[in-house]
mmCIF file of C-alpha atoms in Angstrom:
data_model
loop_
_atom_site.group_PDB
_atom_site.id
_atom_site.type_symbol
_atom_site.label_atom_id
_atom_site.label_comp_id
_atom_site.label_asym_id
_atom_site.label_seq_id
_atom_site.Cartn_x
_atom_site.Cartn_y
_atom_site.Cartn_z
ATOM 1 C CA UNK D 4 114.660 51.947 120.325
ATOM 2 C CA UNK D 5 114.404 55.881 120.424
ATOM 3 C CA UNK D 6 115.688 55.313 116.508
ATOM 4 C CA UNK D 7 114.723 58.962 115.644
ATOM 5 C CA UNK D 8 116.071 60.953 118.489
ATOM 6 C CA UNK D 9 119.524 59.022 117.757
ATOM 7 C CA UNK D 10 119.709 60.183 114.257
ATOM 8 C CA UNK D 11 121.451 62.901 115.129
ATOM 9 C CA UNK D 12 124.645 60.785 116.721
ATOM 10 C CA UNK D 13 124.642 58.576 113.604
ATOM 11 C CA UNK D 14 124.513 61.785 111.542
ATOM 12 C CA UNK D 15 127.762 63.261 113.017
ATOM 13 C CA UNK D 16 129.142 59.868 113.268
ATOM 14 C CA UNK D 17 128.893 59.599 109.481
ATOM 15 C CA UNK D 18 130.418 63.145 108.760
ATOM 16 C CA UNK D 19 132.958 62.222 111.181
ATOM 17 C CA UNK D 20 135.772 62.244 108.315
ATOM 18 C CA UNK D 21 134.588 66.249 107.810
ATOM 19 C CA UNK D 22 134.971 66.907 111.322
ATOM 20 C CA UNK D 23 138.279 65.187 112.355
ATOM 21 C CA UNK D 24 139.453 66.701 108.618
ATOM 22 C CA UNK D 25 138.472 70.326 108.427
ATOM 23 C CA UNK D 26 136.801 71.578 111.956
ATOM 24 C CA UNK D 27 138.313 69.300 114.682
ATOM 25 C CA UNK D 28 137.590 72.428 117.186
ATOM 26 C CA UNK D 29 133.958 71.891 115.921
ATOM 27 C CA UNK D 30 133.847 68.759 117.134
ATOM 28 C CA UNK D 31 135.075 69.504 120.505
ATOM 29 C CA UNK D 32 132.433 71.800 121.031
ATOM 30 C CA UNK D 33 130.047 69.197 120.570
ATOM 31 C CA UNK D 34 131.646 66.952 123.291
ATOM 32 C CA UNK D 35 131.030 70.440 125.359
ATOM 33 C CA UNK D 36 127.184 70.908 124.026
ATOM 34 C CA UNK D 37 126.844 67.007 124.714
ATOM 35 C CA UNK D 38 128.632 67.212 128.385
ATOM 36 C CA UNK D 39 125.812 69.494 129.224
ATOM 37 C CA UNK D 40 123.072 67.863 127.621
ATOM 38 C CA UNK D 41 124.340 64.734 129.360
ATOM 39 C CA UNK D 42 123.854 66.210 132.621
ATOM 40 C CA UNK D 43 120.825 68.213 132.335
ATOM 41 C CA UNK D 44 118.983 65.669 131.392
ATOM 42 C CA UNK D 45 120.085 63.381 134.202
ATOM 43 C CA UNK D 46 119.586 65.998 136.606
ATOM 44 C CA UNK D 47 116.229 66.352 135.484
ATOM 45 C CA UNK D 48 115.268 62.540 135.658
ATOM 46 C CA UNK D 49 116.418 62.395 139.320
ATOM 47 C CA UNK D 50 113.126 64.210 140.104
ATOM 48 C CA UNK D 51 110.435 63.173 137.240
ATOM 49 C CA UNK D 52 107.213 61.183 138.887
ATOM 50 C CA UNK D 53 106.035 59.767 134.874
ATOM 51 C CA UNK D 54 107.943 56.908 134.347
ATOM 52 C CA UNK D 55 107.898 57.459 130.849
ATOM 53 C CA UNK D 56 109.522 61.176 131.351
ATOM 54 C CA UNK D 57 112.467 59.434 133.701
ATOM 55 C CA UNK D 58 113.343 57.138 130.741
ATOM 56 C CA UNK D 59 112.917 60.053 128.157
ATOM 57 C CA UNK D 60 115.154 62.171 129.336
ATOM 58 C CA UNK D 61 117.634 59.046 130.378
ATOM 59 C CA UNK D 62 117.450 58.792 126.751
ATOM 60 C CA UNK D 63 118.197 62.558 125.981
ATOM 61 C CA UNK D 64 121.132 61.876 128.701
ATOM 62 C CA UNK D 65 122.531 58.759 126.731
ATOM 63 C CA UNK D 66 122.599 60.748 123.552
ATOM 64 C CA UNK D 67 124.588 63.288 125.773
ATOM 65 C CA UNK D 68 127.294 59.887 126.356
ATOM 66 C CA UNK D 69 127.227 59.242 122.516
ATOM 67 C CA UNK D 70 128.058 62.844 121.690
ATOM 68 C CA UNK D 71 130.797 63.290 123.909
ATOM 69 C CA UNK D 72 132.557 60.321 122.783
ATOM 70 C CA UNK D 73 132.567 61.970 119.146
ATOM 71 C CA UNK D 74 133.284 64.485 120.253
ATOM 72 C CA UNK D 75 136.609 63.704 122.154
ATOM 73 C CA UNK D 76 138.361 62.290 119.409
ATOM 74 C CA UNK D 77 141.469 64.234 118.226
ATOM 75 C CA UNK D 78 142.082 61.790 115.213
ATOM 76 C CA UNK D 79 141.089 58.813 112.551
ATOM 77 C CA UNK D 80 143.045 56.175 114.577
ATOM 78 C CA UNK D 81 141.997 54.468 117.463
ATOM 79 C CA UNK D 82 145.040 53.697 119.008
ATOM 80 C CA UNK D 83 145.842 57.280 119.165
ATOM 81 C CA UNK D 84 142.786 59.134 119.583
ATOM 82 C CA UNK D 85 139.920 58.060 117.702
ATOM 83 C CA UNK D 86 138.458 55.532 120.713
ATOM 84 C CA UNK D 87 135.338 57.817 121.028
ATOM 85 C CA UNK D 88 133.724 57.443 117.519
ATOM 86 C CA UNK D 89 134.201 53.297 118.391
ATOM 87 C CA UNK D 90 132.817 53.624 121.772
ATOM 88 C CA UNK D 91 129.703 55.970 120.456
ATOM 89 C CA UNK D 92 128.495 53.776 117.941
ATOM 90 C CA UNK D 93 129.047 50.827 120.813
ATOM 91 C CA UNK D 94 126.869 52.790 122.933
ATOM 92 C CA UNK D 95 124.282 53.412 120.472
ATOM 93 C CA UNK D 96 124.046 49.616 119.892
ATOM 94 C CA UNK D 97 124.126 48.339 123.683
ATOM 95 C CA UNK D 98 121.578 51.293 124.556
ATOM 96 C CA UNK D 99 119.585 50.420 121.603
ATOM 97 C CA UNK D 100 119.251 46.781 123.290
ATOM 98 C CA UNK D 101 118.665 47.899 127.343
ATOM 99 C CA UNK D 102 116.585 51.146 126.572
ATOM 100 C CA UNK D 103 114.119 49.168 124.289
ATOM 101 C CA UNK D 104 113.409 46.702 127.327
ATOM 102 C CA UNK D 105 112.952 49.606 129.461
ATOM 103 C CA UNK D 106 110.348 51.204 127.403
ATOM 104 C CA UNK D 107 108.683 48.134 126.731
ATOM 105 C CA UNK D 108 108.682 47.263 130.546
ATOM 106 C CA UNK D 109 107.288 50.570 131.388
ATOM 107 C CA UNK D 110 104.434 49.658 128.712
ATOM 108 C CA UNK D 111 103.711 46.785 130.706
ATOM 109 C CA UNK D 112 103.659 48.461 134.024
ATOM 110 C CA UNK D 113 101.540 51.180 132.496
ATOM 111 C CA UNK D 114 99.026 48.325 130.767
ATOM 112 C CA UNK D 115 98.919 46.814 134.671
ATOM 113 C CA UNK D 116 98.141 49.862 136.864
ATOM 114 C CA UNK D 117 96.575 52.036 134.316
ATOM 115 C CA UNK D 118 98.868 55.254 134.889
ATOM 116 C CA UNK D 119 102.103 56.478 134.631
ATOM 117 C CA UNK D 120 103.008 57.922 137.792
ATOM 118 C CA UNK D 121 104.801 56.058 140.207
ATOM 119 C CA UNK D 122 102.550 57.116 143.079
ATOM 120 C CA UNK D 123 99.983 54.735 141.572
ATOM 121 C CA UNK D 124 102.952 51.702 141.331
ATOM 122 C CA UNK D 125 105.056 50.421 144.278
ATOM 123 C CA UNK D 126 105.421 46.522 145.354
ATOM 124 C CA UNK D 127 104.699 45.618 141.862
ATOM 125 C CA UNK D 128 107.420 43.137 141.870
ATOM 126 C CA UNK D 129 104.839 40.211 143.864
ATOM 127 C CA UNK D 130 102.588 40.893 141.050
ATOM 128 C CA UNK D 131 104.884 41.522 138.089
ATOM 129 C CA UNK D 132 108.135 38.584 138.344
ATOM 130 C CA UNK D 133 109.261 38.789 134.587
ATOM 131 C CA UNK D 134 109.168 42.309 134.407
ATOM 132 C CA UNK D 135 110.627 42.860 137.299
ATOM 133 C CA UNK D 136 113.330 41.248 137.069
ATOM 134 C CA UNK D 137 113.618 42.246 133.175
ATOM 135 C CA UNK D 138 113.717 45.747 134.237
ATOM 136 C CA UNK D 139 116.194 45.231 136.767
ATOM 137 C CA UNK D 140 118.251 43.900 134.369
ATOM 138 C CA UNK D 141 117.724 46.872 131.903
ATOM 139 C CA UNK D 142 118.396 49.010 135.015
ATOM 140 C CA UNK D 143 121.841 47.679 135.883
ATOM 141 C CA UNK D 144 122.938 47.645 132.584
ATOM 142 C CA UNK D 145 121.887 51.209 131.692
ATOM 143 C CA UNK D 146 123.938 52.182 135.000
ATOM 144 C CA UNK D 147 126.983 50.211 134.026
ATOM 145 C CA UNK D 148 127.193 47.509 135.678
ATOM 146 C CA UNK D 149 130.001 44.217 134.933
ATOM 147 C CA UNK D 150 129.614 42.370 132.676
ATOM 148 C CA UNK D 151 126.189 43.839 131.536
ATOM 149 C CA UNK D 152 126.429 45.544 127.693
ATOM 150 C CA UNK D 153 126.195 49.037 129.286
ATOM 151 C CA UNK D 154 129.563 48.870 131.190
ATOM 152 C CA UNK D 155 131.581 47.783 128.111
ATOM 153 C CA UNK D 156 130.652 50.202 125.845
ATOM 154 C CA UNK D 157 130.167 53.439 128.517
ATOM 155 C CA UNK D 158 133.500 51.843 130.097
ATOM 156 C CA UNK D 159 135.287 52.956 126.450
ATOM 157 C CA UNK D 160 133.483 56.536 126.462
ATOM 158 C CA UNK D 161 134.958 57.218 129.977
ATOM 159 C CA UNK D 162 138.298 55.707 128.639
ATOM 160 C CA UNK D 163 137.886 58.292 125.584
ATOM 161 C CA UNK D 164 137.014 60.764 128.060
ATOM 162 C CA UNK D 165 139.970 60.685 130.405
ATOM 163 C CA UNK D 166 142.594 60.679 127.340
ATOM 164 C CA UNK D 167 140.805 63.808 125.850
ATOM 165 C CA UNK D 168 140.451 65.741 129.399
ATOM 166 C CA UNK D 169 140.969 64.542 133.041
ATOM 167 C CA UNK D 170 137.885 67.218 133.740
ATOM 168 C CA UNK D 171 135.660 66.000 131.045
ATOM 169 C CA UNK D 172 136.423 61.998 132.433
ATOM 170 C CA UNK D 173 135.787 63.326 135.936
ATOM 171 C CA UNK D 174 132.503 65.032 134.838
ATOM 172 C CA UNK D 175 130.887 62.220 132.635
ATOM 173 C CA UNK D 176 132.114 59.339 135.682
ATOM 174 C CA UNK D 177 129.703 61.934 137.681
ATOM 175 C CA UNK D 178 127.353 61.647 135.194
ATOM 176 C CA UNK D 179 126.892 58.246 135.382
ATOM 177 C CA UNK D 180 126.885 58.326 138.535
ATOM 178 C CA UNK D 181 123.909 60.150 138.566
ATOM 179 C CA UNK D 182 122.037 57.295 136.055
ATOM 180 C CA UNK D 183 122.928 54.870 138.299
ATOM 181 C CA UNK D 184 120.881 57.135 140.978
ATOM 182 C CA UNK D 185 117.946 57.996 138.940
ATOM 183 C CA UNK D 186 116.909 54.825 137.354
ATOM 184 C CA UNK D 187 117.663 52.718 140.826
ATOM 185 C CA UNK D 188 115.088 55.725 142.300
ATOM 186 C CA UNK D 189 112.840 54.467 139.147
ATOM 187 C CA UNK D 190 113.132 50.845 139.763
ATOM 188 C CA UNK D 191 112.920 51.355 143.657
ATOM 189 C CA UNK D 192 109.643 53.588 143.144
ATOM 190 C CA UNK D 193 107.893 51.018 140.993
ATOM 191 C CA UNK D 194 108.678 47.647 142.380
ATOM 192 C CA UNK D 195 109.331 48.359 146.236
ATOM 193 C CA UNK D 196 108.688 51.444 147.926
ATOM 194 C CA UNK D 197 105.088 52.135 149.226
ATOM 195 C CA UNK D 198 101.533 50.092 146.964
ATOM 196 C CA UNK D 199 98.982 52.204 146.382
ATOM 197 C CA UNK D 200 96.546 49.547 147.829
ATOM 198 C CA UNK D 201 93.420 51.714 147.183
ATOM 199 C CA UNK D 202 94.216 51.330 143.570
ATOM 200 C CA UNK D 203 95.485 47.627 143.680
ATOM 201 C CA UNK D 204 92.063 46.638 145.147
ATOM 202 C CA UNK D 205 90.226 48.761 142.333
ATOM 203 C CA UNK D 206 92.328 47.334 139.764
ATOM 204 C CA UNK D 207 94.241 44.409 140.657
ATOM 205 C CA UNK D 208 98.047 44.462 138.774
ATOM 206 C CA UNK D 209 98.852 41.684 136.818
ATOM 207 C CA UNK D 210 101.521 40.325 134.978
ATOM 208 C CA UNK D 211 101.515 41.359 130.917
ATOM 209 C CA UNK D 212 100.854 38.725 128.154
ATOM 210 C CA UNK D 213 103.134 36.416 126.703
ATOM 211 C CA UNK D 214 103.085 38.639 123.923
ATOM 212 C CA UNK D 215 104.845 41.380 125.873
ATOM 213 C CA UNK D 216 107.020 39.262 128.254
ATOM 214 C CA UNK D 217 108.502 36.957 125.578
ATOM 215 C CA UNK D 218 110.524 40.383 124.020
ATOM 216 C CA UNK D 219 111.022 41.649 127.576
ATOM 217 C CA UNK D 220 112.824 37.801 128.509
ATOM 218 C CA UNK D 221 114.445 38.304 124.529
ATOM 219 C CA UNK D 222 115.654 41.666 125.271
ATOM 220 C CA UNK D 223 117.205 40.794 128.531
ATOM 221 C CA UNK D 224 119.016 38.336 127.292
ATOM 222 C CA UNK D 225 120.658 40.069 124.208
ATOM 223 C CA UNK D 226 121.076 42.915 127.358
ATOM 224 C CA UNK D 227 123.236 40.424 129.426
ATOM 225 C CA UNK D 228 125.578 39.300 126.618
ATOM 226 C CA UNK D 229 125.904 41.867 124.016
ATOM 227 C CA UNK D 230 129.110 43.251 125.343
ATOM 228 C CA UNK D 231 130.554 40.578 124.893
ATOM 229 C CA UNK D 232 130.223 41.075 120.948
ATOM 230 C CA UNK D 233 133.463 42.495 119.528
ATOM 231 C CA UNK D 234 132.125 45.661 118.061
ATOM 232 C CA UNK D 235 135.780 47.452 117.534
ATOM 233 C CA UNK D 236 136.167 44.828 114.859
ATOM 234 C CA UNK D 237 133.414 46.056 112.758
ATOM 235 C CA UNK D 238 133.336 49.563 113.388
ATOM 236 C CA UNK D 239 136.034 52.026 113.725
ATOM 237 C CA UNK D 240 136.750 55.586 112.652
ATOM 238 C CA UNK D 241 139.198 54.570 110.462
ATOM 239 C CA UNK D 242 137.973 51.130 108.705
ATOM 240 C CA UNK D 243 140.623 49.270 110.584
ATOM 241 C CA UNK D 244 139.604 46.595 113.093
ATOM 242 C CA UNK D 245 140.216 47.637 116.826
ATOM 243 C CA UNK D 246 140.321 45.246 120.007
ATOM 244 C CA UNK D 247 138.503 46.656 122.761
ATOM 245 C CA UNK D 248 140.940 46.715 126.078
ATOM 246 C CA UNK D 249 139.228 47.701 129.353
ATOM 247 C CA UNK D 250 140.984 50.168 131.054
ATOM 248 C CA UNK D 251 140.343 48.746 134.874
ATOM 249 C CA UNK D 252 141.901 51.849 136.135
ATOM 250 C CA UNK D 253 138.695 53.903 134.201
ATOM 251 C CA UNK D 254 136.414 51.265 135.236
ATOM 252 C CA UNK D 255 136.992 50.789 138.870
ATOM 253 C CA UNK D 256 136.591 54.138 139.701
ATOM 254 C CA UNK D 257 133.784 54.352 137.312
ATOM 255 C CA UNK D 258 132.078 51.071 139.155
ATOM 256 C CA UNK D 259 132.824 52.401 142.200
ATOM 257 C CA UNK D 260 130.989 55.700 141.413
ATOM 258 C CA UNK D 261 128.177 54.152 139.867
ATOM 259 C CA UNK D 262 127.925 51.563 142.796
ATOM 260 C CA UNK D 263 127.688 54.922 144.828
ATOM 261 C CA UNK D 264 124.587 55.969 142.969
ATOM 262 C CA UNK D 265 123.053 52.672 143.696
ATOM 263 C CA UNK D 266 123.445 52.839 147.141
ATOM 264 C CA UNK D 267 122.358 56.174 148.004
ATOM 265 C CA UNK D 268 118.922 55.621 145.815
ATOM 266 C CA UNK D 269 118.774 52.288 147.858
ATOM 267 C CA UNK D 270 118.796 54.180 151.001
ATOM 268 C CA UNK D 271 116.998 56.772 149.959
ATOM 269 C CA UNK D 272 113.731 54.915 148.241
ATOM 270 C CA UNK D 273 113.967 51.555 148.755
ATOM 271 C CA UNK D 274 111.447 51.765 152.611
ATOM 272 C CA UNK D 275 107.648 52.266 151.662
ATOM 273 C CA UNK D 276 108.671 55.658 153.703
ATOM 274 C CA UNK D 277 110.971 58.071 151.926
ATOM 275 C CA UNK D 278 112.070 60.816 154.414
ATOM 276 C CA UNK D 279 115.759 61.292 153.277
ATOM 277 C CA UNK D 280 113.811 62.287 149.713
ATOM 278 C CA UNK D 281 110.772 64.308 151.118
ATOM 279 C CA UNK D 282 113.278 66.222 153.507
ATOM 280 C CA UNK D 283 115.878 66.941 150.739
ATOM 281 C CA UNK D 284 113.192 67.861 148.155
ATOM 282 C CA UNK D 285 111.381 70.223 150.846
ATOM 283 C CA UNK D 286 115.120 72.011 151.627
ATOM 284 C CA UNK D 287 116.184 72.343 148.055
ATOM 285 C CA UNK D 288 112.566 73.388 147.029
ATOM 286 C CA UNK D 289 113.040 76.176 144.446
ATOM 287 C CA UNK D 290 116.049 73.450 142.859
ATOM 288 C CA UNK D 291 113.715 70.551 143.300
ATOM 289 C CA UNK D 292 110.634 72.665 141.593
ATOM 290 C CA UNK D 293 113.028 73.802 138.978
ATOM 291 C CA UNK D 294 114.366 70.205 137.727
ATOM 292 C CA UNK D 295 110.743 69.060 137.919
ATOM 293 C CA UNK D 296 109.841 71.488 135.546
ATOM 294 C CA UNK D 297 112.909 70.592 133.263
ATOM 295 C CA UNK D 298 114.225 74.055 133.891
ATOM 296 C CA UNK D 299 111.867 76.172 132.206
ATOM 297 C CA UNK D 300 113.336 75.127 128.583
ATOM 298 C CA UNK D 301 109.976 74.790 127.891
ATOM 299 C CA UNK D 302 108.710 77.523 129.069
ATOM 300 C CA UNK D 303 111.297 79.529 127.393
ATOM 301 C CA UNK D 304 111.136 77.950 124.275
ATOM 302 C CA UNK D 305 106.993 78.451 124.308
ATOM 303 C CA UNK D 306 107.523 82.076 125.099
ATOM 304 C CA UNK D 307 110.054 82.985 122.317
ATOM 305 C CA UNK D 308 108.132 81.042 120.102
ATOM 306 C CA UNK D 309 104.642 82.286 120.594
ATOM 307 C CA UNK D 310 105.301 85.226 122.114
ATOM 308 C CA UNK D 311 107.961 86.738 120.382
ATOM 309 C CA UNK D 312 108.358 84.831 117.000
ATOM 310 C CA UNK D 313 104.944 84.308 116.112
ATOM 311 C CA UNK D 314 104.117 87.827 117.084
ATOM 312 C CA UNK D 315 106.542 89.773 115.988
ATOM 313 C CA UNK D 316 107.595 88.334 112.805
ATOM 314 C CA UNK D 317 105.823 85.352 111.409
ATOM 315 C CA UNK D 318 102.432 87.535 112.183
ATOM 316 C CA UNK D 319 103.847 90.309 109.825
ATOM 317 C CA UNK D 320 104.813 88.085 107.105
ATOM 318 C CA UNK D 321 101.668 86.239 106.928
ATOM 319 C CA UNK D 322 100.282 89.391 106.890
ATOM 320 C CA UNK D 323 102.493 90.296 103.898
ATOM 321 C CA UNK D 324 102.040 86.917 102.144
ATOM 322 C CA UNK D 325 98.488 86.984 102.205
ATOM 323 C CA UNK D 326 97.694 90.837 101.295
ATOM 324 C CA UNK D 327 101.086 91.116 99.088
ATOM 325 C CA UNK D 328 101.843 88.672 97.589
ATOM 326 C CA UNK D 329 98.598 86.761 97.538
ATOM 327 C CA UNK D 330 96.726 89.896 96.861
ATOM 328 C CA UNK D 331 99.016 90.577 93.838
ATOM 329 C CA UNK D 332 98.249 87.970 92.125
ATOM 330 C CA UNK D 333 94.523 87.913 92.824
ATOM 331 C CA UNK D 334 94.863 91.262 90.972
ATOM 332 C CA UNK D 335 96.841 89.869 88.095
ATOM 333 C CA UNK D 336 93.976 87.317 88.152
ATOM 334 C CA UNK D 337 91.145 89.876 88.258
ATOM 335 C CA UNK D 338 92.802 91.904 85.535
ATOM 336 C CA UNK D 339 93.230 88.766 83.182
ATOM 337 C CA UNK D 340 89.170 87.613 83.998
ATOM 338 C CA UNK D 341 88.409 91.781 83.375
ATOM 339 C CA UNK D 342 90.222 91.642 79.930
ATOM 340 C CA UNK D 343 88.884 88.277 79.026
ATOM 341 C CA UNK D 344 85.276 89.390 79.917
ATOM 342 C CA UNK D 345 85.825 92.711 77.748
ATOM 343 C CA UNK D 346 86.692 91.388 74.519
ATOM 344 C CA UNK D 347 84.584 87.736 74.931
ATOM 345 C CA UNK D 348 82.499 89.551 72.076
ATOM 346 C CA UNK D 349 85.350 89.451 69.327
ATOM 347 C CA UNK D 350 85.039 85.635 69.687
ATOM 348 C CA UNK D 351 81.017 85.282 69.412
ATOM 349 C CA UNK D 352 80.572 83.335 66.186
ATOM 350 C CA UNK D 353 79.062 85.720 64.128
ATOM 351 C CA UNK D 354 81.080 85.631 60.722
ATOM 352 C CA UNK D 355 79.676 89.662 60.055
ATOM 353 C CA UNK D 356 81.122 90.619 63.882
ATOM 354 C CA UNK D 357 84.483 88.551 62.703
ATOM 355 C CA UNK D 358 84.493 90.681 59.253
ATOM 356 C CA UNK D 359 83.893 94.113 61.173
ATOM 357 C CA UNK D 360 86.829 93.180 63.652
ATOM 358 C CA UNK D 361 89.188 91.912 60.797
ATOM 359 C CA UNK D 362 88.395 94.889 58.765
ATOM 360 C CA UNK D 363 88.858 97.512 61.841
ATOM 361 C CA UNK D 364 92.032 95.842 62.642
ATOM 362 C CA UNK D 365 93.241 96.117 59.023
ATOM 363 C CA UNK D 366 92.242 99.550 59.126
ATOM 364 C CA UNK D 367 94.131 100.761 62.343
ATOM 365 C CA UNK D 368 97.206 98.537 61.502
ATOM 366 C CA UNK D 369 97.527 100.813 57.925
ATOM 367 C CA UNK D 370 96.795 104.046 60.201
ATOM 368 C CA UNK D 371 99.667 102.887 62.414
ATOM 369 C CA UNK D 372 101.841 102.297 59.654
ATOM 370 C CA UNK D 373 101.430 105.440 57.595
ATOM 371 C CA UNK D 374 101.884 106.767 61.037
ATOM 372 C CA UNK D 375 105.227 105.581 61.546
ATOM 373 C CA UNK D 376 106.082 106.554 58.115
#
């Protein structure tokens, strides 16, 4: 799942040795860049109406986890600093597992209402039992919930977390605070909250195929029991095998925090009515508009590409490439065909033009000699 976008964890996970080596501040600046990413991204899913967009950029906010636990360690050991490089790769594993049945569950729920907004969805959980309670599954795992695979390994980046920084521990617990909010607003907005009858009667939802329910049922399961898989054992920043211990002081307050999430998106979205969410989206309009449209990033990064980049300097050098450098070697290319088509005569196949040339030559190579003499 998402095996591209995570390339870039496994990629600093592998140069790890470099980092903690050479340019440990380096590193810590990437726990910084993925603090932020962690919580932009979850800031923006709290608002998104495309299912496929919420679980996107819970996927951009996961990566944000895995970086920050790489990011946090101060050295090759485990015991005494190197938890975070464990508890990333942990995290890429257990997400790989829950984040795969969420996509795949959202492909189902797309295949039965024909859409991806969740205006069109709601109540699909009388029409949709495996994937329902699949994706609730996926959901309280993702949030961190005991003894799902999410809380074991996101229990040991908080862990990480507090040891490098009290603020940074404080601001991820937040964070996934706010995942536990977001995708219980996801699963709330699908499978309770209000049915689009009007739709339902044009096209009736239906459960998916065997096909697509057997992996969801597979994926579940390896979702309920894969923390329980001692991953320290196999992978560790220094080669050494490393017994996972669950800090219960970290994971309380990180259950209680995340149990917070789930209860304010239950209040909030769980009636067929929502007017906590239409109230605090009408008072917080210019934020709520804002998130929706993921900040402007986009908008930004369309502007300084096409409008600034493209103009102002890739214009010019395609300009240059194709009259410059293109254009000088057309001309080397016209001047070779010019010379060619000037002397094509010397090679005719007349033997009395091939004596004339051969004697002219011999004659101006003597001139040129007597010449130099």
């Amino acid at each position: 799942a998402a095996t591209m976008v995570v390339a870039g964890v496994y990629l600093v996970a592998r140069m790890f040795p470099l980092f903690i080596g050479y340019a440990p501040e380096v590193l810590h600046w990437t726990a910084y860049i993925g603090a932020f990413t962690a919580l932009y991204a979850a800031v923006v899913a709290c608002v998104q109406s495309d299912i496929k967009r919420v679980l996107a950029f819970s996927t951009i906010s996961q990566i944000g986890f895995m970086i920050v636990a790489l990011g946090v360690c101060t050295s090759a050991d485990p015991h005494a600093g190197g938890l975070g490089y464990m508890a990333s790769m942990f995290h890429l594993f257990t997400h790989a597992m829950f984040k795969a049945l969420l996509f795949l569950g959202a492909g189902c729920i797309i295949h039965a209402v024909h859409s991806n907004e969740m205006s069109a969805m709601g109540g699909l959980r009388r029409y949709m039992p495996v994937t329902h309670a699949t994706f609730l599954v996926a959901c309280l795992a993702i949030a961190g919930i005991w003894p799902l695979s999410g809380f074991f390994s996101k229990d040991e980046i908080l862990t990480a977390c507090f040891a490098f920084s009290p603020a940074m521990g404080w601001l991820m617990t937040a964070i996934a605070g706010l995942t536990a909010f977001y995708m219980f607003r996801l699963y709330y907005n699908i499978f309770w909250g209000r049915e689009n009858r009007e739709l339902h009667a044009a096209h009736r939802p239906h459960e998916a195929p065997l096909t697509m329910t057997l992996p969801l049922v597979f994926l579940a399961a390896v979702t309920l029991v894969g923390g329980a898989i001692p991953f320290g054992k196999f992978v560790s920043s220094d080669g050494m095998p490393y017994t996972i211990h669950i800090d219960w002081r970290v994971a309380g307050v990180s259950l209680c925090v995340v149990a917070a999430g789930i209860a304010l998106a239950t209040w909030m979205y769980l009636r067929e009515r929502q007017p906590v969410a239409d109230r605090l989206a009408l008072r917080f309009r210019g934020l709520h508009r804002a998130a929706y449209n993921r900040f402007y990033i986009d908008d930004v990064y369309q502007f300084v590409t096409h409008k600034v980049i493209f103009r102002f300097v890739s214009t010019p050098i395609a300009w240059f490439d194709r009259h410059v450098v293109d254009g000088f070697m057309n001309l080397l290319a016209r001047a070779a065909g010019g010379a060619a088509y000037a002397i094509r005569d010397m090679q005719s196949g007349s033997v009395q033009r091939y004596c004339i040339w051969f004697l002219g030559g011999a004659l101006g190579f003597t001139i040129i000699l007597l010449l130099i003499r």
